[in-house]
PDB file of C-alpha atoms in Angstrom:
ATOM      1  CA  MET E1366       7.436   3.146 -11.403  1.00  0.00           C
ATOM      2  CA  LEU E1367       6.925   6.550  -9.797  1.00  0.00           C
ATOM      3  CA  VAL E1368       5.270   6.394  -6.378  1.00  0.00           C
ATOM      4  CA  LYS E1369       2.978   9.259  -5.416  1.00  0.00           C
ATOM      5  CA  VAL E1370       3.027  10.041  -1.701  1.00  0.00           C
ATOM      6  CA  LEU E1371       0.123  11.858  -0.080  1.00  0.00           C
ATOM      7  CA  HIS E1372       2.124  13.653   2.554  1.00  0.00           C
ATOM      8  CA  ASN E1373       1.854  15.966   5.537  1.00  0.00           C
ATOM      9  CA  GLY E1374       5.192  17.531   6.454  1.00  0.00           C
ATOM     10  CA  ASN E1375       4.182  17.705  10.126  1.00  0.00           C
ATOM     11  CA  CYS E1376       3.786  13.927  10.346  1.00  0.00           C
ATOM     12  CA  SER E1377       6.797  11.931  11.554  1.00  0.00           C
ATOM     13  CA  LYS E1378       5.517   8.707   9.946  1.00  0.00           C
ATOM     14  CA  SER E1379       5.067  10.461   6.636  1.00  0.00           C
ATOM     15  CA  ASN E1380       8.565  11.955   6.831  1.00  0.00           C
ATOM     16  CA  ALA E1381      10.007   8.534   7.729  1.00  0.00           C
ATOM     17  CA  VAL E1382       8.461   7.001   4.601  1.00  0.00           C
ATOM     18  CA  LEU E1383       9.919   9.744   2.388  1.00  0.00           C
ATOM     19  CA  GLU E1384      13.316   9.111   3.962  1.00  0.00           C
ATOM     20  CA  TYR E1385      12.942   5.365   3.326  1.00  0.00           C
ATOM     21  CA  LEU E1386      12.021   5.914  -0.334  1.00  0.00           C
ATOM     22  CA  ASP E1387      14.920   8.327  -0.805  1.00  0.00           C
ATOM     23  CA  GLU E1388      17.454   6.017   0.865  1.00  0.00           C
ATOM     24  CA  ASN E1389      16.314   3.124  -1.332  1.00  0.00           C
ATOM     25  CA  GLY E1390      16.395   5.037  -4.601  1.00  0.00           C
ATOM     26  CA  VAL E1391      12.654   4.806  -5.200  1.00  0.00           C
ATOM     27  CA  PRO E1392      11.418   7.604  -7.464  1.00  0.00           C
ATOM     28  CA  PHE E1393       8.544   9.466  -5.827  1.00  0.00           C
ATOM     29  CA  GLU E1394       6.388  12.547  -6.122  1.00  0.00           C
ATOM     30  CA  ILE E1395       5.199  14.362  -3.008  1.00  0.00           C
ATOM     31  CA  ILE E1396       1.626  15.578  -2.881  1.00  0.00           C
ATOM     32  CA  ASN E1397       1.342  17.800   0.176  1.00  0.00           C
ATOM     33  CA  ILE E1398      -2.286  17.277   1.198  1.00  0.00           C
ATOM     34  CA  VAL E1399      -2.231  20.192   3.643  1.00  0.00           C
ATOM     35  CA  GLU E1400      -0.975  22.802   1.158  1.00  0.00           C
ATOM     36  CA  ASP E1401      -2.909  21.294  -1.749  1.00  0.00           C
ATOM     37  CA  PRO E1402      -5.981  19.503  -0.296  1.00  0.00           C
ATOM     38  CA  LEU E1403      -7.516  16.659  -2.250  1.00  0.00           C
ATOM     39  CA  SER E1404     -10.821  17.241  -4.008  1.00  0.00           C
ATOM     40  CA  ILE E1405     -13.819  15.030  -3.365  1.00  0.00           C
ATOM     41  CA  LEU E1406     -13.109  13.193  -6.645  1.00  0.00           C
ATOM     42  CA  GLU E1407      -9.436  12.710  -5.730  1.00  0.00           C
ATOM     43  CA  ILE E1408     -10.387  11.253  -2.338  1.00  0.00           C
ATOM     44  CA  LYS E1409     -12.845   8.860  -4.010  1.00  0.00           C
ATOM     45  CA  THR E1410     -10.110   7.813  -6.462  1.00  0.00           C
ATOM     46  CA  VAL E1411      -7.651   7.167  -3.615  1.00  0.00           C
ATOM     47  CA  LEU E1412     -10.267   5.126  -1.736  1.00  0.00           C
ATOM     48  CA  LYS E1413     -10.871   3.015  -4.850  1.00  0.00           C
ATOM     49  CA  LYS E1414      -7.123   2.395  -5.199  1.00  0.00           C
ATOM     50  CA  LEU E1415      -6.916   1.517  -1.495  1.00  0.00           C
ATOM     51  CA  ASN E1416      -9.971  -0.717  -1.873  1.00  0.00           C
ATOM     52  CA  GLN E1417     -11.226   0.737   1.412  1.00  0.00           C
ATOM     53  CA  SER E1418     -14.077   2.831   2.751  1.00  0.00           C
ATOM     54  CA  VAL E1419     -13.490   6.395   3.865  1.00  0.00           C
ATOM     55  CA  PHE E1420     -13.610   5.248   7.513  1.00  0.00           C
ATOM     56  CA  HIS E1421     -10.255   3.497   6.965  1.00  0.00           C
ATOM     57  CA  ILE E1422      -8.405   6.768   6.336  1.00  0.00           C
ATOM     58  CA  ILE E1423      -9.863   9.011   9.058  1.00  0.00           C
ATOM     59  CA  ARG E1424      -7.417  10.025  11.808  1.00  0.00           C
ATOM     60  CA  LYS E1425      -9.613   9.372  14.837  1.00  0.00           C
ATOM     61  CA  THR E1426      -6.950  10.498  17.319  1.00  0.00           C
ATOM     62  CA  GLU E1427      -6.665  13.973  15.809  1.00  0.00           C
ATOM     63  CA  LYS E1428      -7.837  16.793  18.104  1.00  0.00           C
ATOM     64  CA  LEU E1429     -10.042  18.220  15.335  1.00  0.00           C
ATOM     65  CA  TYR E1430     -11.803  14.852  14.985  1.00  0.00           C
ATOM     66  CA  LEU E1431     -12.294  14.404  18.729  1.00  0.00           C
ATOM     67  CA  GLU E1432     -13.642  17.917  19.223  1.00  0.00           C
ATOM     68  CA  ASN E1433     -15.820  18.240  16.121  1.00  0.00           C
ATOM     69  CA  PHE E1434     -16.614  14.892  14.543  1.00  0.00           C
ATOM     70  CA  ALA E1435     -16.277  12.033  17.044  1.00  0.00           C
ATOM     71  CA  ASN E1436     -19.972  12.004  17.901  1.00  0.00           C
ATOM     72  CA  ASN E1437     -21.233  12.645  14.384  1.00  0.00           C
ATOM     73  CA  ASN E1438     -22.850   9.831  12.493  1.00  0.00           C
ATOM     74  CA  LEU E1439     -21.844  10.932   9.009  1.00  0.00           C
ATOM     75  CA  SER E1440     -22.326   8.993   5.792  1.00  0.00           C
ATOM     76  CA  GLU E1441     -19.412   8.019   3.583  1.00  0.00           C
ATOM     77  CA  GLU E1442     -20.211  10.925   1.217  1.00  0.00           C
ATOM     78  CA  GLU E1443     -20.350  13.386   4.125  1.00  0.00           C
ATOM     79  CA  TRP E1444     -16.999  12.131   5.457  1.00  0.00           C
ATOM     80  CA  ILE E1445     -15.385  12.524   2.047  1.00  0.00           C
ATOM     81  CA  LYS E1446     -16.524  16.169   2.023  1.00  0.00           C
ATOM     82  CA  VAL E1447     -15.199  16.664   5.580  1.00  0.00           C
ATOM     83  CA  LEU E1448     -11.807  15.206   4.582  1.00  0.00           C
ATOM     84  CA  SER E1449     -11.605  17.420   1.492  1.00  0.00           C
ATOM     85  CA  GLU E1450     -12.148  20.446   3.761  1.00  0.00           C
ATOM     86  CA  ASN E1451      -9.957  19.158   6.638  1.00  0.00           C
ATOM     87  CA  PRO E1452      -6.949  17.339   5.140  1.00  0.00           C
ATOM     88  CA  SER E1453      -5.288  16.941   8.560  1.00  0.00           C
ATOM     89  CA  LEU E1454      -7.919  14.265   9.262  1.00  0.00           C
ATOM     90  CA  ILE E1455      -6.562  12.014   6.492  1.00  0.00           C
ATOM     91  CA  GLN E1456      -4.239   9.175   7.514  1.00  0.00           C
ATOM     92  CA  ARG E1457      -0.804   9.648   6.029  1.00  0.00           C
ATOM     93  CA  PRO E1458       1.229   8.880   4.253  1.00  0.00           C
ATOM     94  CA  ILE E1459      -0.730   7.181   1.519  1.00  0.00           C
ATOM     95  CA  LEU E1460       1.391   5.708  -1.263  1.00  0.00           C
ATOM     96  CA  ILE E1461      -0.032   5.340  -4.765  1.00  0.00           C
ATOM     97  CA  LYS E1462       1.556   3.199  -7.445  1.00  0.00           C
ATOM     98  CA  GLY E1463      -0.460   2.980 -10.635  1.00  0.00           C
ATOM     99  CA  SER E1464      -3.902   1.597  -9.839  1.00  0.00           C
ATOM    100  CA  VAL E1465      -3.135   0.555  -6.254  1.00  0.00           C
ATOM    101  CA  ALA E1466      -2.507   2.416  -3.024  1.00  0.00           C
ATOM    102  CA  MET E1467      -1.655   1.661   0.595  1.00  0.00           C
ATOM    103  CA  LEU E1468      -1.312   3.404   3.904  1.00  0.00           C
ATOM    104  CA  GLY E1469       2.407   3.874   4.502  1.00  0.00           C
ATOM    105  CA  ARG E1470       2.365   2.709   8.070  1.00  0.00           C
ATOM    106  CA  PRO E1471       4.052   0.914   9.462  1.00  0.00           C
ATOM    107  CA  VAL E1472       7.047   1.796   7.309  1.00  0.00           C
ATOM    108  CA  GLU E1473       7.920  -1.920   7.071  1.00  0.00           C
ATOM    109  CA  ASN E1474       4.876  -2.390   4.809  1.00  0.00           C
ATOM    110  CA  VAL E1475       6.305   0.127   2.348  1.00  0.00           C
ATOM    111  CA  LYS E1476       9.107  -2.259   1.349  1.00  0.00           C
ATOM    112  CA  TYR E1477       6.607  -4.927   0.337  1.00  0.00           C
ATOM    113  CA  PHE E1478       4.465  -2.409  -1.573  1.00  0.00           C
ATOM    114  CA  ILE E1479       7.449  -0.997  -3.466  1.00  0.00           C
ATOM    115  CA  GLU E1480       8.775  -4.419  -4.474  1.00  0.00           C
ATOM    116  CA  LYS E1481       5.372  -5.735  -5.561  1.00  0.00           C
TER     117      LYS E1481
END
């Protein structure tokens, strides 16, 4: 089954997962979330597949987060809008296989997800 990878080319973890998939012959499609940001609906769909709240996929160590959002008490809906406008704040990579998804870190978890 084709694995969709929500990817940021500037992320070493994301690049490592692509390398792992390639080396293991796993067919995948790259969705570059920086060049082609996810819509609000797409983020909600990913969250449903992850079975997680939006707070699970926010990069809280990112400079943009620390400078602009760390002290904000935003609702889930507000965060989804922020992530759609600021894709660098989304944890990556996120792997999607059919109706399920997972964060692709650590890369060791990818093996289990692919084989499942």
